[in-house]
């Protein structure tokens, strides 16, 4: 009996069983301008796959966009049994549709799901289903560089019961939204605030998983600081630099040995293993022009390097923005200015932005590209 339940809990759905029902009432497409708010132009359809511990996975379905009905006692509402991902589909000049390293998102989602006791699934089958959704929503993908279709796979425990327990039923789904460039009028450097009394993650926790519990507690802190003129928080963990807002953090500096070095926090379990982070590190290693280091460094080491004139530039990195230049940070009520060589971004920051955009929009051929159409 226990073995049969284990097999069901670990088995997956198949993209071959995908059922599609198209909408009879298409939505109006959004205007492509600076008023397009991130994640608000939701498309006509969604991908939906249900699971329960008795029957295992149901067949995947693409349906017209609709609301979900869940019990007020659902596990996700009380204990946060959920995880999610974020990736984009791009239209090239040749009218192909590309995804950027989607296998990394799928594999990360499996790890996040396991961390909150959600059932296992075949990441390749999920990706195949998502590709079919992208094909259906093709008309929502603009041809303008900087615009794309944002994909949000989400997975949550749906069973009703107030006990703290492994979900007995769950829903895996994906919604899509047309999105514009993160910086519609060019780079806007950000001002980071550092506070050693608050933390995003901690050793032995779930900071390396993409779950809502890592994001919700920071919203209030961020809103409070934004009302004071700061843009994001540079999160610390026992005084070690970790992430910038919801982005991985990079600093390009002369280290104490006088070498040019691109440094970012090591993946110690408190840092999200970002797709953009990995792409930046891989590109930098291929260029082989300076030292690349994944290591722990404290906020005091960073501030000392700024004071000593060793910091060349700094930036955050993530799917939404690719890179976000940093020109200031405040710690212990003292402001530290970070150089911005090009006025609104550092030279290396812009180079990473340009190179990744070329890959995403098919201007150059690269192994990171995943062809949809």
Short mmCIF file of C-alpha atoms in Angstrom, two decimals:
data_model
loop_
_atom_site.label_atom_id
_atom_site.label_comp_id
_atom_site.label_asym_id
_atom_site.label_seq_id
_atom_site.Cartn_x
_atom_site.Cartn_y
_atom_site.Cartn_z
CA UNK A 1 0.00 0.00 0.00
CA UNK A 2 2.71 2.48 1.01
CA UNK A 3 4.69 1.68 -2.16
CA UNK A 4 1.68 2.33 -4.39
CA UNK A 5 1.13 5.69 -2.68
CA UNK A 6 4.81 6.58 -3.11
CA UNK A 7 4.70 5.79 -6.83
CA UNK A 8 1.60 7.96 -7.25
CA UNK A 9 3.17 10.78 -5.28
CA UNK A 10 6.30 10.71 -7.46
CA UNK A 11 4.78 9.99 -10.89
CA UNK A 12 4.12 12.73 -13.43
CA UNK A 13 1.68 13.90 -16.04
CA UNK A 14 2.45 13.68 -19.77
CA UNK A 15 2.32 16.43 -22.38
CA UNK A 16 0.93 13.84 -24.81
CA UNK A 17 -2.33 13.94 -22.83
CA UNK A 18 -2.67 17.72 -23.06
CA UNK A 19 -6.23 18.90 -23.74
CA UNK A 20 -6.83 22.36 -25.20
CA UNK A 21 -9.97 24.50 -25.05
CA UNK A 22 -9.68 27.95 -26.60
CA UNK A 23 -11.49 31.06 -25.42
CA UNK A 24 -14.50 32.39 -27.29
CA UNK A 25 -13.95 35.88 -25.85
CA UNK A 26 -10.39 37.08 -26.54
CA UNK A 27 -9.14 39.97 -24.44
CA UNK A 28 -7.92 43.27 -25.84
CA UNK A 29 -4.13 43.39 -26.20
CA UNK A 30 -2.31 46.02 -24.13
CA UNK A 31 -0.80 49.18 -25.56
CA UNK A 32 2.98 48.95 -25.71
CA UNK A 33 4.14 51.97 -23.75
CA UNK A 34 5.58 52.98 -20.39
CA UNK A 35 2.14 52.68 -18.77
CA UNK A 36 2.21 48.88 -19.14
CA UNK A 37 2.58 47.69 -15.54
CA UNK A 38 4.51 44.49 -14.96
CA UNK A 39 2.30 41.40 -14.71
CA UNK A 40 -1.05 43.12 -15.31
CA UNK A 41 -1.68 42.32 -19.01
CA UNK A 42 -2.73 38.72 -18.43
CA UNK A 43 -3.43 36.65 -21.52
CA UNK A 44 -6.43 34.62 -22.70
CA UNK A 45 -5.44 31.15 -21.46
CA UNK A 46 -3.73 29.27 -18.67
CA UNK A 47 -2.21 25.84 -18.21
CA UNK A 48 -3.71 23.82 -15.34
CA UNK A 49 -2.78 20.40 -13.92
CA UNK A 50 -4.36 18.92 -10.78
CA UNK A 51 -2.98 16.26 -8.44
CA UNK A 52 -4.29 14.30 -5.46
CA UNK A 53 -2.74 11.55 -3.38
CA UNK A 54 -5.39 8.99 -4.36
CA UNK A 55 -5.36 9.30 -8.13
CA UNK A 56 -2.02 10.99 -8.78
CA UNK A 57 -1.74 13.50 -11.62
CA UNK A 58 -4.71 14.47 -13.77
CA UNK A 59 -4.16 15.24 -17.45
CA UNK A 60 -2.80 18.71 -18.28
CA UNK A 61 -5.25 21.22 -19.72
CA UNK A 62 -5.00 24.58 -21.44
CA UNK A 63 -8.20 26.47 -20.69
CA UNK A 64 -9.56 30.00 -21.05
CA UNK A 65 -8.24 32.18 -18.23
CA UNK A 66 -10.46 31.72 -15.18
CA UNK A 67 -10.58 32.05 -11.41
CA UNK A 68 -9.91 29.11 -9.11
CA UNK A 69 -12.25 27.94 -6.38
CA UNK A 70 -10.39 26.74 -3.28
CA UNK A 71 -11.57 25.78 0.18
CA UNK A 72 -11.04 28.39 2.94
CA UNK A 73 -9.08 25.72 4.83
CA UNK A 74 -6.72 25.02 1.90
CA UNK A 75 -3.15 24.29 2.93
CA UNK A 76 -1.68 27.12 0.87
CA UNK A 77 -3.76 29.77 2.65
CA UNK A 78 -2.59 28.72 6.11
CA UNK A 79 0.90 27.27 5.76
CA UNK A 80 2.25 28.67 2.50
CA UNK A 81 2.62 25.34 0.70
CA UNK A 82 3.46 26.91 -2.65
CA UNK A 83 6.27 27.74 -5.03
CA UNK A 84 6.58 29.55 -8.33
CA UNK A 85 8.89 30.43 -11.21
CA UNK A 86 9.43 33.30 -13.61
CA UNK A 87 10.70 33.16 -17.19
CA UNK A 88 10.04 34.88 -20.50
CA UNK A 89 9.26 34.09 -24.13
CA UNK A 90 10.78 36.39 -26.76
CA UNK A 91 9.99 37.10 -30.41
CA UNK A 92 12.99 37.38 -32.72
CA UNK A 93 13.39 39.52 -35.85
CA UNK A 94 12.81 36.33 -37.86
CA UNK A 95 9.50 35.81 -36.01
CA UNK A 96 10.71 32.82 -34.02
CA UNK A 97 9.71 32.42 -30.37
CA UNK A 98 12.50 31.68 -27.90
CA UNK A 99 12.75 30.79 -24.24
CA UNK A 100 15.92 31.59 -22.29
CA UNK A 101 17.36 28.59 -20.41
CA UNK A 102 13.93 27.30 -19.32
CA UNK A 103 15.34 23.99 -18.11
CA UNK A 104 16.96 25.86 -15.21
CA UNK A 105 13.58 27.24 -14.13
CA UNK A 106 11.94 23.81 -14.36
CA UNK A 107 14.66 22.12 -12.32
CA UNK A 108 14.61 24.87 -9.71
CA UNK A 109 10.84 24.53 -9.42
CA UNK A 110 11.19 20.81 -8.69
CA UNK A 111 13.55 21.63 -5.82
CA UNK A 112 11.25 24.36 -4.50
CA UNK A 113 8.26 22.00 -4.65
CA UNK A 114 10.12 19.32 -2.72
CA UNK A 115 11.00 21.86 -0.02
CA UNK A 116 7.31 22.50 0.72
CA UNK A 117 6.27 18.83 0.36
CA UNK A 118 4.50 19.24 -2.99
CA UNK A 119 4.51 16.22 -5.32
CA UNK A 120 7.24 15.52 -7.83
CA UNK A 121 6.75 15.95 -11.58
CA UNK A 122 8.70 15.56 -14.80
CA UNK A 123 10.24 18.96 -15.56
CA UNK A 124 10.59 18.15 -19.27
CA UNK A 125 6.89 17.35 -19.52
CA UNK A 126 5.98 20.61 -17.79
CA UNK A 127 8.19 22.53 -20.19
CA UNK A 128 6.52 20.86 -23.18
CA UNK A 129 3.11 21.90 -21.86
CA UNK A 130 4.29 25.46 -21.27
CA UNK A 131 5.64 25.63 -24.82
CA UNK A 132 2.18 24.71 -26.12
CA UNK A 133 0.70 27.50 -24.01
CA UNK A 134 3.23 29.95 -25.48
CA UNK A 135 2.28 28.88 -29.01
CA UNK A 136 -1.40 29.53 -28.26
CA UNK A 137 -0.60 32.96 -26.78
CA UNK A 138 1.78 33.89 -29.62
CA UNK A 139 -0.22 37.01 -30.53
CA UNK A 140 0.50 38.39 -27.04
CA UNK A 141 4.26 38.43 -27.69
CA UNK A 142 5.32 41.81 -29.14
CA UNK A 143 7.96 42.11 -31.84
CA UNK A 144 9.61 45.11 -30.13
CA UNK A 145 12.91 44.46 -28.38
CA UNK A 146 12.44 44.89 -24.64
CA UNK A 147 8.92 43.45 -24.71
CA UNK A 148 8.20 39.80 -24.04
CA UNK A 149 5.72 37.32 -22.61
CA UNK A 150 6.33 36.70 -18.92
CA UNK A 151 5.47 33.15 -17.79
CA UNK A 152 4.56 32.39 -14.19
CA UNK A 153 4.42 28.66 -13.36
CA UNK A 154 2.89 28.26 -9.89
CA UNK A 155 2.28 25.23 -7.68
CA UNK A 156 0.24 25.12 -4.47
CA UNK A 157 -1.28 22.73 -1.95
CA UNK A 158 -5.07 22.80 -2.25
CA UNK A 159 -6.38 20.23 0.23
CA UNK A 160 -8.69 21.39 3.01
CA UNK A 161 -7.53 20.79 6.56
CA UNK A 162 -6.11 22.89 9.37
CA UNK A 163 -3.42 20.43 10.41
CA UNK A 164 0.20 21.09 9.46
CA UNK A 165 0.73 18.28 6.98
CA UNK A 166 1.97 17.35 3.53
CA UNK A 167 -0.56 18.49 0.90
CA UNK A 168 -3.02 15.76 -0.12
CA UNK A 169 -4.05 17.63 -3.26
CA UNK A 170 -2.35 20.30 -5.33
CA UNK A 171 -2.64 22.47 -8.42
CA UNK A 172 0.17 23.26 -10.86
CA UNK A 173 -0.61 26.04 -13.31
CA UNK A 174 0.95 28.70 -15.53
CA UNK A 175 -0.36 32.14 -16.43
CA UNK A 176 1.20 34.58 -18.91
CA UNK A 177 1.48 38.35 -19.15
CA UNK A 178 2.79 40.70 -21.81
CA UNK A 179 5.52 42.81 -20.21
CA UNK A 180 7.64 45.74 -21.33
CA UNK A 181 11.25 46.75 -20.67
CA UNK A 182 12.15 47.10 -17.01
CA UNK A 183 13.78 50.47 -17.81
CA UNK A 184 11.58 51.93 -20.60
CA UNK A 185 13.56 55.19 -20.67
CA UNK A 186 17.00 53.66 -20.14
CA UNK A 187 18.83 52.50 -17.02
CA UNK A 188 17.85 54.06 -13.70
CA UNK A 189 20.49 53.37 -11.04
CA UNK A 190 19.12 52.31 -7.67
CA UNK A 191 19.89 53.26 -4.08
CA UNK A 192 20.17 50.29 -1.71
CA UNK A 193 19.53 50.40 2.03
CA UNK A 194 21.33 47.95 4.32
CA UNK A 195 19.93 47.02 7.71
CA UNK A 196 21.64 44.37 9.82
CA UNK A 197 18.56 43.96 12.03
CA UNK A 198 16.40 42.35 9.34
CA UNK A 199 17.08 39.31 7.16
CA UNK A 200 15.63 37.77 4.02
CA UNK A 201 17.01 34.28 4.70
CA UNK A 202 19.14 32.39 7.20
CA UNK A 203 21.43 29.32 7.20
CA UNK A 204 19.47 26.09 7.10
CA UNK A 205 16.35 27.85 5.82
CA UNK A 206 14.73 28.06 2.40
CA UNK A 207 16.43 31.12 0.94
CA UNK A 208 17.58 29.17 -2.11
CA UNK A 209 14.00 28.16 -3.01
CA UNK A 210 11.52 30.25 -4.98
CA UNK A 211 8.65 30.23 -2.51
CA UNK A 212 6.34 33.03 -1.44
CA UNK A 213 7.54 32.81 2.17
CA UNK A 214 10.86 34.31 1.04
CA UNK A 215 9.14 37.34 -0.50
CA UNK A 216 6.12 38.33 1.61
CA UNK A 217 8.06 39.27 4.79
CA UNK A 218 10.21 41.72 2.83
CA UNK A 219 7.35 43.63 1.20
CA UNK A 220 6.56 45.74 4.25
CA UNK A 221 10.23 46.57 4.93
CA UNK A 222 10.74 47.53 1.28
CA UNK A 223 7.63 49.72 1.13
CA UNK A 224 8.68 51.55 4.30
CA UNK A 225 12.15 52.27 2.91
CA UNK A 226 10.84 53.28 -0.50
CA UNK A 227 8.72 55.92 1.23
CA UNK A 228 12.02 57.34 2.53
CA UNK A 229 13.59 57.52 -0.93
CA UNK A 230 15.44 54.22 -1.15
CA UNK A 231 14.77 51.76 -3.99
CA UNK A 232 15.56 48.35 -2.54
CA UNK A 233 17.12 46.57 0.41
CA UNK A 234 20.58 45.07 0.22
CA UNK A 235 19.82 42.05 2.38
CA UNK A 236 22.38 40.88 4.90
CA UNK A 237 22.78 37.54 6.65
CA UNK A 238 25.00 37.77 9.73
CA UNK A 239 26.51 40.87 8.10
CA UNK A 240 27.31 38.97 4.90
CA UNK A 241 25.92 40.55 1.73
CA UNK A 242 23.22 38.36 0.17
CA UNK A 243 20.64 39.73 -2.32
CA UNK A 244 19.53 43.15 -3.57
CA UNK A 245 15.75 43.26 -3.28
CA UNK A 246 14.67 40.19 -5.26
CA UNK A 247 17.87 40.17 -7.32
CA UNK A 248 21.27 38.53 -7.02
CA UNK A 249 23.97 41.08 -6.21
CA UNK A 250 27.29 41.60 -8.04
CA UNK A 251 30.22 43.92 -7.39
CA UNK A 252 33.04 44.57 -9.86
CA UNK A 253 36.08 45.79 -7.99
CA UNK A 254 39.81 45.67 -7.51
CA UNK A 255 40.30 43.09 -4.78
CA UNK A 256 42.91 43.52 -2.05
CA UNK A 257 45.48 41.85 -4.30
CA UNK A 258 44.89 44.53 -6.94
CA UNK A 259 43.13 42.18 -9.37
CA UNK A 260 39.98 43.14 -11.25
CA UNK A 261 37.33 40.81 -9.85
CA UNK A 262 33.62 40.20 -10.41
CA UNK A 263 32.30 38.96 -7.08
CA UNK A 264 28.91 37.63 -6.07
CA UNK A 265 27.63 35.77 -3.04
CA UNK A 266 28.24 32.03 -3.05
CA UNK A 267 25.31 29.62 -3.15
CA UNK A 268 25.34 28.71 0.54
CA UNK A 269 21.64 27.88 0.85
CA UNK A 270 20.55 31.45 1.61
CA UNK A 271 20.90 32.71 -1.98
CA UNK A 272 18.49 32.01 -4.84
CA UNK A 273 20.40 30.31 -7.69
CA UNK A 274 19.27 32.81 -10.31
CA UNK A 275 19.20 31.97 -14.01
CA UNK A 276 20.52 35.44 -14.87
CA UNK A 277 23.17 35.09 -12.15
CA UNK A 278 24.43 31.85 -13.65
CA UNK A 279 24.34 33.32 -17.16
CA UNK A 280 26.42 36.33 -16.12
CA UNK A 281 29.01 34.15 -14.42
CA UNK A 282 29.21 31.82 -17.42
CA UNK A 283 29.58 34.69 -19.91
CA UNK A 284 32.26 36.33 -17.77
CA UNK A 285 34.23 33.08 -17.58
CA UNK A 286 34.00 32.72 -21.35
CA UNK A 287 35.36 36.26 -21.81
CA UNK A 288 38.25 35.41 -19.45
CA UNK A 289 39.17 39.08 -18.94
CA UNK A 290 39.07 39.33 -15.14
CA UNK A 291 38.78 37.16 -12.06
CA UNK A 292 35.34 35.72 -11.22
CA UNK A 293 34.61 34.75 -7.64
CA UNK A 294 31.63 33.31 -5.80
CA UNK A 295 32.33 33.99 -2.15
CA UNK A 296 31.08 35.43 1.10
CA UNK A 297 31.91 39.06 1.81
CA UNK A 298 30.58 41.33 4.52
CA UNK A 299 28.92 44.71 4.25
CA UNK A 300 31.98 46.15 5.99
CA UNK A 301 34.27 44.73 3.30
CA UNK A 302 32.04 46.28 0.63
CA UNK A 303 31.94 49.68 2.36
CA UNK A 304 35.71 49.66 2.89
CA UNK A 305 36.25 48.89 -0.79
CA UNK A 306 34.03 51.84 -1.75
CA UNK A 307 35.92 54.15 0.63
CA UNK A 308 39.25 52.97 -0.77
CA UNK A 309 38.13 53.63 -4.35
CA UNK A 310 38.38 49.96 -5.31
CA UNK A 311 34.76 49.46 -6.41
CA UNK A 312 34.34 49.94 -10.16
CA UNK A 313 30.59 49.26 -10.33
CA UNK A 314 27.81 47.17 -8.78
CA UNK A 315 24.49 45.80 -9.99
CA UNK A 316 21.61 43.48 -9.25
CA UNK A 317 20.59 40.72 -11.66
CA UNK A 318 17.31 38.91 -12.31
CA UNK A 319 14.78 37.82 -14.92
CA UNK A 320 12.65 40.97 -14.76
CA UNK A 321 15.43 43.49 -15.35
CA UNK A 322 18.44 41.39 -16.50
CA UNK A 323 20.70 43.87 -14.66
CA UNK A 324 19.96 46.87 -12.44
CA UNK A 325 22.86 49.30 -11.81
CA UNK A 326 23.51 50.45 -8.24
CA UNK A 327 24.87 53.94 -7.59
CA UNK A 328 24.41 54.28 -3.82
CA UNK A 329 24.06 52.24 -0.67
CA UNK A 330 23.28 53.39 2.83
CA UNK A 331 24.48 51.53 5.93
CA UNK A 332 24.45 52.74 9.54
CA UNK A 333 23.08 56.11 8.37
CA UNK A 334 26.06 56.68 6.09
CA UNK A 335 25.71 56.97 2.32
CA UNK A 336 28.28 55.33 0.06
CA UNK A 337 28.46 56.36 -3.59
CA UNK A 338 29.26 53.72 -6.20
CA UNK A 339 30.77 54.78 -9.55
CA UNK A 340 28.56 54.80 -12.65
CA UNK A 341 30.95 55.19 -15.59
CA UNK A 342 28.30 55.71 -18.28
CA UNK A 343 26.14 58.06 -16.26
CA UNK A 344 23.32 55.58 -15.76
CA UNK A 345 25.19 52.25 -15.67
CA UNK A 346 28.66 50.81 -15.41
CA UNK A 347 30.49 49.62 -18.53
CA UNK A 348 30.39 45.96 -17.48
CA UNK A 349 26.77 46.20 -16.36
CA UNK A 350 25.72 47.48 -19.78
CA UNK A 351 27.85 44.87 -21.52
CA UNK A 352 26.05 42.06 -19.71
CA UNK A 353 22.69 43.66 -20.52
CA UNK A 354 23.52 43.98 -24.22
CA UNK A 355 24.93 40.47 -24.55
CA UNK A 356 22.03 38.74 -22.82
CA UNK A 357 19.48 40.75 -24.83
CA UNK A 358 21.18 39.63 -28.05
CA UNK A 359 20.78 36.01 -26.96
CA UNK A 360 17.20 36.40 -25.78
CA UNK A 361 16.03 38.09 -28.98
CA UNK A 362 17.97 35.80 -31.30
CA UNK A 363 20.39 38.41 -32.62
CA UNK A 364 23.15 35.86 -32.10
CA UNK A 365 22.97 32.08 -31.92
CA UNK A 366 23.58 30.60 -28.47
CA UNK A 367 23.07 27.36 -26.57
CA UNK A 368 20.91 29.24 -24.03
CA UNK A 369 18.14 29.62 -26.60
CA UNK A 370 15.22 27.18 -26.51
CA UNK A 371 13.14 27.31 -29.70
CA UNK A 372 9.35 27.25 -29.32
CA UNK A 373 8.42 28.09 -32.91
#
